[in-house]
CSV table of C-alpha atoms and ligand atoms in Angstrom, one decimal:
chain,number,residue,atom,x,y,z
Q,243,MET,CA,-42.4,2.7,-18.9
Q,244,LEU,CA,-44.1,0.0,-16.9
Q,245,LYS,CA,-45.6,2.0,-13.6
Q,246,PHE,CA,-47.4,0.6,-10.5
Q,247,ASP,CA,-49.1,3.4,-9.0
Q,248,ASN,CA,-50.5,2.4,-5.4
Q,249,VAL,CA,-51.2,-1.0,-6.4
Q,250,SER,CA,-53.1,-2.9,-3.7
Q,251,LEU,CA,-54.5,-6.6,-3.9
Q,252,LYS,CA,-56.4,-8.6,-1.6
Q,253,TYR,CA,-56.9,-12.2,-1.2
Q,254,GLY,CA,-60.3,-12.2,0.6
Q,255,SER,CA,-59.7,-9.8,3.9
Q,256,PHE,CA,-55.8,-10.5,3.4
Q,257,LEU,CA,-54.0,-7.5,1.9
Q,258,ALA,CA,-51.1,-9.2,-0.2
Q,259,LEU,CA,-50.1,-5.7,-1.9
Q,260,ASP,CA,-50.3,-2.5,0.0
Q,261,LYS,CA,-50.2,0.6,-2.4
Q,262,VAL,CA,-47.1,-0.8,-4.2
Q,263,CYS,CA,-45.4,2.2,-6.2
Q,264,LEU,CA,-42.6,0.8,-8.5
Q,265,HIS,CA,-41.4,1.4,-12.0
Q,266,ALA,CA,-39.1,0.0,-14.7
Q,267,ASP,CA,-38.1,2.4,-17.6
Q,268,LYS,CA,-37.7,1.5,-21.1
Q,269,GLY,CA,-34.6,-0.9,-21.4
Q,270,GLU,CA,-34.0,-1.2,-17.7
Q,271,LEU,CA,-33.4,-4.2,-15.8
Q,272,VAL,CA,-35.0,-3.8,-12.3
Q,273,VAL,CA,-34.8,-6.4,-9.5
Q,274,LEU,CA,-37.4,-7.1,-6.9
Q,275,LEU,CA,-36.3,-8.5,-3.9
Q,276,GLY,CA,-38.3,-10.2,-1.0
Q,277,ALA,CA,-38.5,-13.2,1.2
Q,278,ASN,CA,-41.0,-15.8,0.9
Q,279,GLY,CA,-44.5,-14.4,1.0
Q,280,ALA,CA,-43.4,-10.9,0.5
Q,281,GLY,CA,-45.8,-10.4,-2.5
Q,282,LYS,CA,-43.4,-10.8,-5.7
Q,283,SER,CA,-45.7,-13.1,-7.6
Q,284,SER,CA,-48.8,-11.5,-6.4
Q,285,LEU,CA,-47.4,-8.3,-8.1
Q,286,PHE,CA,-46.7,-10.0,-11.1
Q,287,LEU,CA,-50.0,-11.8,-11.5
Q,288,THR,CA,-51.4,-8.4,-11.2
Q,289,ALA,CA,-49.7,-6.7,-13.7
Q,290,SER,CA,-50.7,-9.9,-15.9
Q,291,GLY,CA,-54.0,-9.5,-15.3
Q,292,ILE,CA,-54.6,-12.7,-13.6
Q,293,HIS,CA,-55.6,-11.0,-10.3
Q,294,LYS,CA,-57.5,-7.8,-10.4
Q,295,ALA,CA,-56.0,-4.9,-8.1
Q,296,ALA,CA,-58.2,-3.6,-5.2
Q,297,GLY,CA,-57.0,-0.1,-5.9
Q,298,GLY,CA,-54.3,1.9,-8.0
Q,299,SER,CA,-53.3,1.5,-11.4
Q,300,ILE,CA,-50.7,-0.2,-13.5
Q,301,THR,CA,-49.7,1.6,-16.8
Q,302,TRP,CA,-47.6,0.4,-19.8
Q,303,GLY,CA,-47.2,3.8,-21.5
Q,304,ALA,CA,-50.6,5.1,-22.0
Q,305,GLN,CA,-52.2,1.9,-21.4
Q,306,GLU,CA,-54.0,1.0,-18.3
Q,307,LEU,CA,-53.5,-2.8,-17.3
Q,308,VAL,CA,-55.9,-3.0,-14.5
Q,309,GLY,CA,-59.1,-4.5,-15.9
Q,310,SER,CA,-57.5,-5.4,-19.1
Q,311,LYS,CA,-57.6,-9.1,-20.1
Q,312,PRO,CA,-54.5,-11.2,-19.8
Q,313,SER,CA,-54.3,-11.8,-23.4
Q,314,THR,CA,-54.7,-7.9,-24.3
Q,315,ILE,CA,-51.8,-7.3,-21.7
Q,316,VAL,CA,-49.5,-9.9,-23.4
Q,317,GLU,CA,-50.5,-8.4,-26.9
Q,318,ALA,CA,-49.4,-5.3,-25.4
Q,319,GLY,CA,-46.1,-6.4,-25.0
Q,320,VAL,CA,-46.0,-7.3,-21.1
Q,321,VAL,CA,-45.2,-10.8,-20.8
Q,322,GLN,CA,-44.7,-12.9,-17.7
Q,323,CYS,CA,-42.6,-16.2,-17.1
Q,324,PRO,CA,-44.3,-17.4,-14.3
Q,325,GLU,CA,-42.6,-18.9,-11.1
Q,326,GLY,CA,-42.1,-22.6,-11.3
Q,327,ARG,CA,-42.1,-22.7,-14.8
Q,328,LYS,CA,-45.7,-23.9,-15.6
Q,329,LEU,CA,-44.7,-26.0,-18.7
Q,330,PHE,CA,-46.9,-28.5,-20.5
Q,331,ALA,CA,-44.9,-31.6,-19.2
Q,332,HIS,CA,-46.3,-34.0,-21.9
Q,333,MET,CA,-46.0,-31.8,-24.7
Q,334,SER,CA,-42.6,-31.3,-26.8
Q,335,VAL,CA,-40.5,-28.5,-26.2
Q,336,GLN,CA,-41.2,-26.8,-29.5
Q,337,LYS,CA,-45.0,-27.0,-28.9
Q,338,ASN,CA,-44.5,-25.3,-25.6
Q,339,LEU,CA,-42.4,-22.6,-27.2
Q,340,GLU,CA,-45.0,-22.2,-30.0
Q,341,LEU,CA,-47.8,-21.8,-27.6
Q,342,GLY,CA,-46.1,-18.6,-26.0
Q,343,ALA,CA,-47.1,-17.0,-29.4
Q,344,TYR,CA,-50.6,-17.8,-29.3
Q,345,VAL,CA,-51.9,-14.3,-28.8
Q,346,HIS,CA,-50.1,-13.5,-32.1
Q,347,ARG,CA,-51.8,-16.3,-34.0
Q,348,GLY,CA,-53.3,-13.9,-36.5
Q,349,ASP,CA,-49.9,-12.7,-37.4
Q,350,THR,CA,-47.6,-15.7,-37.3
Q,351,GLY,CA,-44.8,-14.1,-39.7
Q,352,PRO,CA,-42.1,-13.2,-36.8
Q,353,SER,CA,-43.0,-16.2,-34.7
Q,354,LYS,CA,-40.5,-18.4,-36.8
Q,355,ARG,CA,-37.7,-15.9,-36.5
Q,356,ILE,CA,-38.3,-15.6,-32.8
Q,357,LEU,CA,-38.3,-19.3,-32.5
Q,358,GLU,CA,-34.9,-19.2,-34.0
Q,359,GLU,CA,-33.6,-16.4,-31.7
Q,360,VAL,CA,-34.9,-18.5,-28.7
Q,361,TYR,CA,-32.9,-21.8,-30.1
Q,362,ALA,CA,-29.8,-19.4,-30.8
Q,363,LEU,CA,-29.9,-18.3,-27.3
Q,364,PHE,CA,-30.6,-21.8,-25.9
Q,365,PRO,CA,-28.9,-24.3,-28.4
Q,366,ILE,CA,-29.8,-27.4,-26.3
Q,367,LEU,CA,-33.6,-26.6,-26.7
Q,368,ARG,CA,-33.2,-27.3,-30.5
Q,369,GLU,CA,-31.5,-30.4,-29.9
Q,370,LYS,CA,-34.5,-31.6,-27.5
Q,371,LYS,CA,-37.2,-29.6,-29.5
Q,372,ASP,CA,-39.4,-32.9,-30.1
Q,373,ASP,CA,-38.7,-34.3,-26.3
Q,374,ALA,CA,-41.3,-33.7,-23.7
Q,375,ALA,CA,-40.9,-30.8,-21.8
Q,376,GLY,CA,-41.1,-32.6,-18.6
Q,377,SER,CA,-38.2,-34.9,-19.5
Q,378,LEU,CA,-35.9,-32.0,-19.4
Q,379,SER,CA,-33.7,-31.0,-16.4
Q,380,GLY,CA,-34.8,-28.2,-14.2
Q,381,GLY,CA,-32.5,-25.6,-15.8
Q,382,GLN,CA,-33.5,-26.8,-19.3
Q,383,GLN,CA,-37.2,-26.5,-18.3
Q,384,GLN,CA,-36.6,-22.9,-17.1
Q,385,MET,CA,-35.1,-22.1,-20.6
Q,386,VAL,CA,-38.2,-23.4,-22.0
Q,387,ALA,CA,-40.3,-21.1,-19.9
Q,388,ILE,CA,-38.0,-18.0,-20.8
Q,389,GLY,CA,-38.1,-19.0,-24.3
Q,390,ARG,CA,-41.8,-19.5,-24.4
Q,391,ALA,CA,-42.2,-15.9,-22.7
Q,392,MET,CA,-40.1,-14.6,-25.5
Q,393,MET,CA,-42.4,-16.0,-28.1
Q,394,GLY,CA,-45.0,-13.6,-26.6
Q,395,ARG,CA,-42.8,-10.7,-28.1
Q,396,PRO,CA,-42.2,-9.0,-24.8
Q,397,LYS,CA,-41.3,-5.4,-24.3
Q,398,VAL,CA,-41.4,-5.8,-20.9
Q,399,LEU,CA,-40.6,-9.4,-19.5
Q,400,LEU,CA,-41.8,-10.2,-15.9
Q,401,LEU,CA,-39.4,-12.9,-14.6
Q,402,ASP,CA,-40.6,-14.6,-11.6
Q,403,GLU,CA,-37.6,-16.3,-9.7
Q,404,PRO,CA,-36.0,-18.0,-12.6
Q,405,SER,CA,-33.1,-19.3,-10.6
Q,406,LEU,CA,-35.3,-21.2,-8.3
Q,407,GLY,CA,-34.1,-24.7,-7.7
Q,408,LEU,CA,-31.1,-24.6,-10.2
Q,409,ALA,CA,-27.5,-25.5,-9.4
Q,410,PRO,CA,-25.0,-22.4,-9.0
Q,411,LEU,CA,-23.5,-23.0,-12.4
Q,412,VAL,CA,-26.7,-23.1,-14.2
Q,413,ILE,CA,-27.9,-20.1,-12.2
Q,414,LYS,CA,-24.8,-18.2,-13.6
Q,415,GLN,CA,-25.6,-19.0,-17.1
Q,416,MET,CA,-29.3,-18.1,-16.5
Q,417,PHE,CA,-28.4,-14.5,-15.4
Q,418,GLU,CA,-26.1,-14.1,-18.2
Q,419,VAL,CA,-28.9,-14.8,-20.5
Q,420,ILE,CA,-31.3,-12.5,-18.7
Q,421,GLN,CA,-28.8,-9.9,-19.1
Q,422,ARG,CA,-28.5,-10.5,-22.6
Q,423,ILE,CA,-32.3,-10.3,-23.3
Q,424,ASN,CA,-32.2,-7.2,-21.6
Q,425,GLN,CA,-29.2,-5.8,-23.5
Q,426,SER,CA,-31.0,-6.8,-26.9
Q,427,GLY,CA,-33.8,-4.1,-25.8
Q,428,THR,CA,-36.3,-5.9,-23.6
Q,429,THR,CA,-37.2,-4.2,-20.2
Q,430,VAL,CA,-37.0,-6.7,-17.7
Q,431,LEU,CA,-38.6,-6.9,-14.2
Q,432,LEU,CA,-37.0,-9.8,-12.2
Q,433,ALA,CA,-38.2,-11.2,-8.9
Q,434,GLU,CA,-35.5,-12.9,-7.2
Q,435,GLN,CA,-34.2,-14.5,-3.9
Q,436,ASN,CA,-30.7,-15.0,-5.2
Q,437,ALA,CA,-30.2,-11.4,-4.3
Q,438,PHE,CA,-26.7,-11.2,-4.8
Q,439,ALA,CA,-26.5,-12.5,-8.4
Q,440,ALA,CA,-29.7,-10.5,-9.2
Q,441,LEU,CA,-28.2,-7.2,-8.2
Q,442,LYS,CA,-25.1,-7.6,-10.0
Q,443,ILE,CA,-27.0,-7.5,-13.3
Q,444,ALA,CA,-29.4,-5.0,-12.2
Q,445,HIS,CA,-29.6,-1.1,-12.9
Q,446,ARG,CA,-31.9,-0.6,-10.1
Q,447,ALA,CA,-33.8,-2.8,-7.4
Q,448,TYR,CA,-36.6,-2.7,-4.9
Q,449,VAL,CA,-37.1,-4.5,-1.8
Q,450,MET,CA,-40.4,-5.7,-0.8
Q,451,GLU,CA,-41.7,-6.9,2.8
Q,452,SER,CA,-45.4,-7.9,3.7
Q,453,GLY,CA,-46.8,-6.4,0.4
Q,454,ARG,CA,-45.1,-3.0,0.8
Q,455,ILE,CA,-42.1,-1.6,-0.9
Q,456,VAL,CA,-39.7,-0.8,1.9
Q,457,ARG,CA,-36.4,0.1,0.0
Q,458,GLU,CA,-35.4,1.2,-3.6
Q,459,GLY,CA,-32.1,1.8,-4.9
Q,460,LYS,CA,-29.0,1.3,-7.0
Q,461,PRO,CA,-27.5,-2.1,-6.7
Q,462,GLU,CA,-24.3,-0.7,-5.1
Q,463,GLN,CA,-26.4,0.9,-2.6
Q,464,LEU,CA,-28.2,-2.1,-1.4
Q,465,LEU,CA,-25.2,-4.3,-1.6
Q,466,ALA,CA,-23.6,-2.0,1.0
Q,467,ASP,CA,-26.4,-1.6,3.3
Q,468,ASP,CA,-25.8,-4.2,6.3
Q,469,SER,CA,-29.5,-4.8,6.9
Q,470,ILE,CA,-30.2,-5.9,3.2
Q,471,ARG,CA,-27.0,-7.7,3.3
Q,472,LYS,CA,-27.9,-9.7,6.5
Q,473,ALA,CA,-31.7,-10.2,5.2
Q,474,TYR,CA,-31.0,-11.3,1.6
Q,475,ILE,CA,-27.3,-12.2,1.1
Q,476,GLY,CA,-26.5,-13.8,4.4
Q,477,ALA,CA,-23.1,-12.2,4.6
R,157,ATP,N1,-54.2,-17.2,-4.3
R,157,ATP,C1,-54.1,-17.0,-3.1
R,157,ATP,N2,-54.8,-16.8,-2.1
R,157,ATP,C2,-54.6,-16.5,-0.9
R,157,ATP,N3,-53.4,-15.9,-0.5
R,157,ATP,C3,-52.4,-16.1,-1.2
R,157,ATP,C4,-52.8,-16.6,-2.6
R,157,ATP,N4,-51.5,-16.4,-3.3
R,157,ATP,C5,-50.5,-15.7,-2.5
R,157,ATP,N5,-51.3,-15.5,-1.3
R,157,ATP,C6,-50.4,-14.8,0.0
R,157,ATP,O1,-50.1,-13.7,-0.4
R,157,ATP,C7,-48.8,-13.3,0.1
R,157,ATP,C8,-47.7,-13.1,-0.8
R,157,ATP,O2,-47.5,-14.3,-1.7
R,157,ATP,P1,-46.7,-14.1,-3.0
R,157,ATP,O3,-46.8,-15.7,-3.7
R,157,ATP,O4,-46.9,-13.0,-3.8
R,157,ATP,O5,-45.3,-14.1,-2.2
R,157,ATP,P2,-43.7,-14.3,-3.0
R,157,ATP,O6,-43.2,-13.0,-2.7
R,157,ATP,O7,-44.0,-14.4,-4.3
R,157,ATP,O8,-43.1,-15.5,-2.3
R,157,ATP,P3,-42.3,-16.4,-2.8
R,157,ATP,O9,-40.5,-15.8,-2.9
R,157,ATP,O10,-42.2,-17.8,-1.9
R,157,ATP,O11,-42.4,-16.8,-4.1
R,157,ATP,C9,-48.4,-14.8,1.0
R,157,ATP,O12,-48.7,-14.3,2.3
R,157,ATP,C10,-49.4,-15.8,0.5
R,157,ATP,O13,-49.7,-16.6,1.2
R,158,MG,MG1,-43.4,-15.8,-5.7
């Protein structure tokens, strides 16, 4: 289980995360909803060891992640696909994917097989494997970002707004792929503003406002809630 227990984060004097408690059980697909600035990315960056929590603990099984190095956290199986994709635009698609396996460079055996799995999941990436990542469409770049995270051999995948800026049809395909990744055994924590589509594939969801978790529930409970619908679905 990935567990956030009273996690706080400060940027200077600004409290970006205020005693956040949240968990994702093994095999779950958990969605984190929240408006711009709610703290979703901050939470992910803290789990990944990019930011250091000011208080609380984040555990993956028996392992404490607060204070661990980002590379150690990836090695443990907690892998982030960051908001905005963060690809190396001038490097080829395949080089970008291979970089996702960097922490496993001492044990390259499985990486070839996982690369094949990524190409099976996103056939267009095989066709474009030698193209510069920056030359791909937004949706294709998002596929590279997800594929690169998979090369890190995630047991838990932290997906930060994968649908950002994509066309509706591409978003639909993206959510189908995320569901497939989850169904093949990877625990997924998915931050999304595309609340309706995300809730449709979620097992459970949290709502975040101003650094705090304000709601937790099953997708059907949140979808049935008028205030949630007004704030996050617009219907
Ligand atoms: N590096 C930083 N330094 C200072 N403040 C920051 C930093 N990163 C984020 N913040 C602030 O922390 C708050 C939470 O930001 P965060 O990026 O986590 O929100 P978010 O929920 O991911 O929003 P979005 O949906 O727009 O990506 C915001 O008020 C933001 O301005
Ligand atoms: Mg964000």
